[in-house]
Tab-separated table of N, CA and C in Angstrom:
chain	number	residue	atom	x	y	z
A	15	MET	N	102.802	93.035	49.307
A	15	MET	CA	101.636	92.841	48.463
A	15	MET	C	100.515	92.228	49.299
A	16	PHE	N	99.323	92.725	49.087
A	16	PHE	CA	98.152	92.243	49.820
A	16	PHE	C	97.587	91.003	49.143
A	17	THR	N	97.401	89.951	49.901
A	17	THR	CA	96.787	88.732	49.389
A	17	THR	C	95.450	88.546	50.081
A	18	PRO	N	94.328	88.665	49.323
A	18	PRO	CA	93.018	88.488	49.959
A	18	PRO	C	92.867	87.077	50.505
A	19	GLN	N	92.269	86.987	51.658
A	19	GLN	CA	92.013	85.688	52.255
A	19	GLN	C	90.558	85.603	52.663
A	20	SER	N	89.998	84.431	52.477
A	20	SER	CA	88.602	84.217	52.844
A	20	SER	C	88.485	84.064	54.355
A	21	PRO	N	87.447	84.661	54.931
A	21	PRO	CA	87.239	84.442	56.363
A	21	PRO	C	86.926	82.975	56.627
A	22	SER	N	87.334	82.493	57.790
A	22	SER	CA	87.101	81.084	58.109
A	22	SER	C	85.658	80.830	58.525
A	23	LYS	N	84.954	81.889	58.924
A	23	LYS	CA	83.564	81.752	59.338
A	23	LYS	C	82.700	82.708	58.528
A	24	THR	N	81.439	82.350	58.405
A	24	THR	CA	80.487	83.229	57.739
A	24	THR	C	80.258	84.468	58.597
A	25	ILE	N	80.254	85.625	57.961
A	25	ILE	CA	79.997	86.883	58.658
A	25	ILE	C	78.497	87.146	58.620
A	26	ASN	N	77.886	87.282	59.792
A	26	ASN	CA	76.445	87.521	59.907
A	26	ASN	C	76.183	89.010	60.082
A	27	ILE	N	75.231	89.520	59.307
A	27	ILE	CA	74.903	90.944	59.334
A	27	ILE	C	73.396	91.097	59.493
A	28	ALA	N	72.991	92.011	60.357
A	28	ALA	CA	71.572	92.349	60.507
A	28	ALA	C	71.373	93.766	59.981
A	29	PHE	N	70.450	93.920	59.047
A	29	PHE	CA	70.098	95.233	58.514
A	29	PHE	C	68.795	95.671	59.177
A	30	TYR	N	68.881	96.683	60.018
A	30	TYR	CA	67.704	97.221	60.694
A	30	TYR	C	67.088	98.293	59.806
A	31	LEU	N	65.871	98.031	59.336
A	31	LEU	CA	65.189	98.967	58.443
A	31	LEU	C	64.130	99.748	59.201
A	32	VAL	N	64.082	101.029	58.931
A	32	VAL	CA	63.082	101.919	59.522
A	32	VAL	C	62.182	102.417	58.399
A	33	PRO	N	60.951	102.830	58.712
A	33	PRO	CA	60.061	103.348	57.678
A	33	PRO	C	60.734	104.471	56.878
A	34	GLU	N	60.492	104.448	55.580
A	34	GLU	CA	61.054	105.428	54.646
A	34	GLU	C	62.552	105.233	54.410
A	35	PHE	N	63.069	104.004	54.660
A	35	PHE	CA	64.480	103.750	54.383
A	35	PHE	C	64.740	103.870	52.884
A	36	SER	N	65.982	104.072	52.518
A	36	SER	CA	66.368	104.202	51.112
A	36	SER	C	66.580	102.816	50.508
A	37	MET	N	65.753	102.449	49.548
A	37	MET	CA	65.891	101.151	48.891
A	37	MET	C	67.226	101.061	48.151
A	38	ILE	N	67.639	102.152	47.508
A	38	ILE	CA	68.907	102.112	46.775
A	38	ILE	C	70.083	101.953	47.740
A	39	GLY	N	69.993	102.587	48.901
A	39	GLY	CA	71.040	102.424	49.903
A	39	GLY	C	71.110	100.994	50.416
A	40	PHE	N	69.954	100.404	50.682
A	40	PHE	CA	69.894	99.015	51.146
A	40	PHE	C	70.459	98.080	50.077
A	41	SER	N	70.040	98.286	48.834
A	41	SER	CA	70.530	97.455	47.730
A	41	SER	C	72.034	97.597	47.545
A	42	ALA	N	72.540	98.814	47.724
A	42	ALA	CA	73.975	99.054	47.576
A	42	ALA	C	74.784	98.338	48.654
A	43	LEU	N	74.169	98.037	49.770
A	43	LEU	CA	74.843	97.277	50.825
A	43	LEU	C	74.751	95.772	50.590
A	44	VAL	N	73.580	95.301	50.198
A	44	VAL	CA	73.343	93.861	50.078
A	44	VAL	C	73.965	93.263	48.818
A	45	ASP	N	73.882	93.963	47.706
A	45	ASP	CA	74.322	93.365	46.446
A	45	ASP	C	75.810	93.001	46.421
A	46	PRO	N	76.719	93.822	46.928
A	46	PRO	CA	78.122	93.390	46.953
A	46	PRO	C	78.350	92.139	47.809
A	47	LEU	N	77.586	91.999	48.884
A	47	LEU	CA	77.702	90.798	49.714
A	47	LEU	C	77.227	89.570	48.942
A	48	ARG	N	76.110	89.731	48.244
A	48	ARG	CA	75.577	88.637	47.431
A	48	ARG	C	76.568	88.243	46.344
A	49	GLN	N	77.157	89.242	45.691
A	49	GLN	CA	78.123	88.957	44.627
A	49	GLN	C	79.384	88.297	45.170
A	50	ALA	N	79.835	88.720	46.337
A	50	ALA	CA	81.010	88.084	46.950
A	50	ALA	C	80.735	86.610	47.218
A	51	ASN	N	79.546	86.301	47.726
A	51	ASN	CA	79.168	84.899	47.946
A	51	ASN	C	79.153	84.138	46.630
A	52	SER	N	78.556	84.742	45.622
A	52	SER	CA	78.420	84.091	44.320
A	52	SER	C	79.784	83.834	43.679
A	53	GLN	N	80.640	84.831	43.671
A	53	GLN	CA	81.937	84.695	43.010
A	53	GLN	C	82.886	83.775	43.765
A	54	SER	N	82.755	83.715	45.077
A	54	SER	CA	83.646	82.856	45.864
A	54	SER	C	83.176	81.405	45.883
A	55	GLY	N	81.884	81.204	45.594
A	55	GLY	CA	81.328	79.860	45.698
A	55	GLY	C	81.143	79.425	47.141
A	56	LYS	N	81.266	80.387	48.064
A	56	LYS	CA	81.123	80.102	49.490
A	56	LYS	C	80.133	81.083	50.090
A	57	ARG	N	79.634	80.736	51.248
A	57	ARG	CA	78.760	81.666	51.969
A	57	ARG	C	79.641	82.491	52.907
A	58	LEU	N	80.230	83.542	52.351
A	58	LEU	CA	81.086	84.424	53.144
A	58	LEU	C	80.252	85.307	54.058
A	59	TYR	N	79.093	85.722	53.550
A	59	TYR	CA	78.208	86.631	54.272
A	59	TYR	C	76.794	86.079	54.269
A	60	GLN	N	76.100	86.277	55.358
A	60	GLN	CA	74.661	86.050	55.381
A	60	GLN	C	74.050	87.196	56.163
A	61	TRP	N	72.818	87.508	55.846
A	61	TRP	CA	72.195	88.672	56.461
A	61	TRP	C	70.740	88.412	56.748
A	62	GLN	N	70.234	89.233	57.641
A	62	GLN	CA	68.825	89.232	57.998
A	62	GLN	C	68.319	90.660	57.893
A	63	VAL	N	67.063	90.775	57.520
A	63	VAL	CA	66.383	92.069	57.533
A	63	VAL	C	65.590	92.130	58.829
A	64	VAL	N	65.819	93.185	59.598
A	64	VAL	CA	65.218	93.338	60.916
A	64	VAL	C	64.385	94.613	60.935
A	65	SER	N	63.224	94.543	61.577
A	65	SER	CA	62.400	95.743	61.768
A	65	SER	C	61.984	95.810	63.236
A	66	ALA	N	61.401	96.918	63.626
A	66	ALA	CA	60.995	97.095	65.027
A	66	ALA	C	60.005	96.027	65.461
A	67	THR	N	59.064	95.670	64.582
A	67	THR	CA	58.008	94.721	64.941
A	67	THR	C	58.171	93.348	64.304
A	68	GLY	N	59.076	93.232	63.344
A	68	GLY	CA	59.216	91.988	62.594
A	68	GLY	C	58.336	91.957	61.366
A	69	GLY	N	57.560	93.014	61.164
A	69	GLY	CA	56.673	93.095	60.012
A	69	GLY	C	57.322	93.814	58.846
A	70	PRO	N	56.562	93.973	57.763
A	70	PRO	CA	57.080	94.666	56.584
A	70	PRO	C	57.431	96.119	56.895
A	71	VAL	N	58.388	96.643	56.132
A	71	VAL	CA	58.813	98.038	56.276
A	71	VAL	C	58.736	98.692	54.902
A	72	ALA	N	58.070	99.843	54.836
A	72	ALA	CA	57.932	100.564	53.570
A	72	ALA	C	59.141	101.465	53.347
A	73	ALA	N	59.706	101.358	52.154
A	73	ALA	CA	60.830	102.210	51.763
A	73	ALA	C	60.311	103.563	51.296
A	74	SER	N	61.219	104.476	51.061
A	74	SER	CA	60.837	105.814	50.609
A	74	SER	C	60.204	105.790	49.221
A	75	ASN	N	60.463	104.730	48.449
A	75	ASN	CA	59.878	104.621	47.111
A	75	ASN	C	58.518	103.919	47.119
A	76	GLY	N	58.018	103.560	48.304
A	76	GLY	CA	56.708	102.927	48.422
A	76	GLY	C	56.737	101.408	48.443
A	77	MET	N	57.853	100.803	48.048
A	77	MET	CA	57.969	99.347	48.093
A	77	MET	C	58.193	98.907	49.532
A	78	SER	N	57.730	97.708	49.867
A	78	SER	CA	57.916	97.175	51.217
A	78	SER	C	58.802	95.944	51.185
A	79	LEU	N	59.614	95.797	52.208
A	79	LEU	CA	60.398	94.587	52.410
A	79	LEU	C	59.862	93.887	53.645
A	80	ILE	N	59.778	92.577	53.570
A	80	ILE	CA	59.327	91.790	54.708
A	80	ILE	C	60.541	91.481	55.575
A	81	ALA	N	60.462	91.836	56.826
A	81	ALA	CA	61.567	91.579	57.757
A	81	ALA	C	61.634	90.090	58.085
A	82	ASP	N	62.838	89.633	58.362
A	82	ASP	CA	63.030	88.253	58.799
A	82	ASP	C	62.661	88.084	60.269
A	83	CYS	N	62.804	89.162	61.040
A	83	CYS	CA	62.508	89.093	62.466
A	83	CYS	C	62.420	90.495	63.051
A	84	ALA	N	61.994	90.549	64.307
A	84	ALA	CA	61.937	91.817	65.038
A	84	ALA	C	63.287	92.100	65.684
A	85	LEU	N	63.542	93.362	65.938
A	85	LEU	CA	64.770	93.770	66.604
A	85	LEU	C	64.881	93.048	67.948
A	86	GLY	N	66.038	92.486	68.213
A	86	GLY	CA	66.257	91.735	69.445
A	86	GLY	C	66.031	90.249	69.290
A	87	HIS	N	65.542	89.814	68.120
A	87	HIS	CA	65.288	88.393	67.878
A	87	HIS	C	66.124	87.852	66.721
A	88	GLU	N	67.233	88.521	66.416
A	88	GLU	CA	68.095	88.064	65.331
A	88	GLU	C	68.720	86.725	65.709
A	89	SER	N	68.997	85.927	64.691
A	89	SER	CA	69.664	84.646	64.975
A	89	SER	C	71.117	84.707	64.576
């Protein structure tokens, strides 16, 4: 029987967004991570939004997300 175990360290993820990225695809990746953090009461995952310049990136639906940093400057 499989027994889920919490990772001992926070898993860091960088999402590199390019112009015309799929907002629904991005949301489908981020929301389960957010829910896992919420339900566990721990910070299992943390993420950064990364773009080529560190500036906002427009999705295919016209909405823009502000990047946390430029590619190569992730923390």
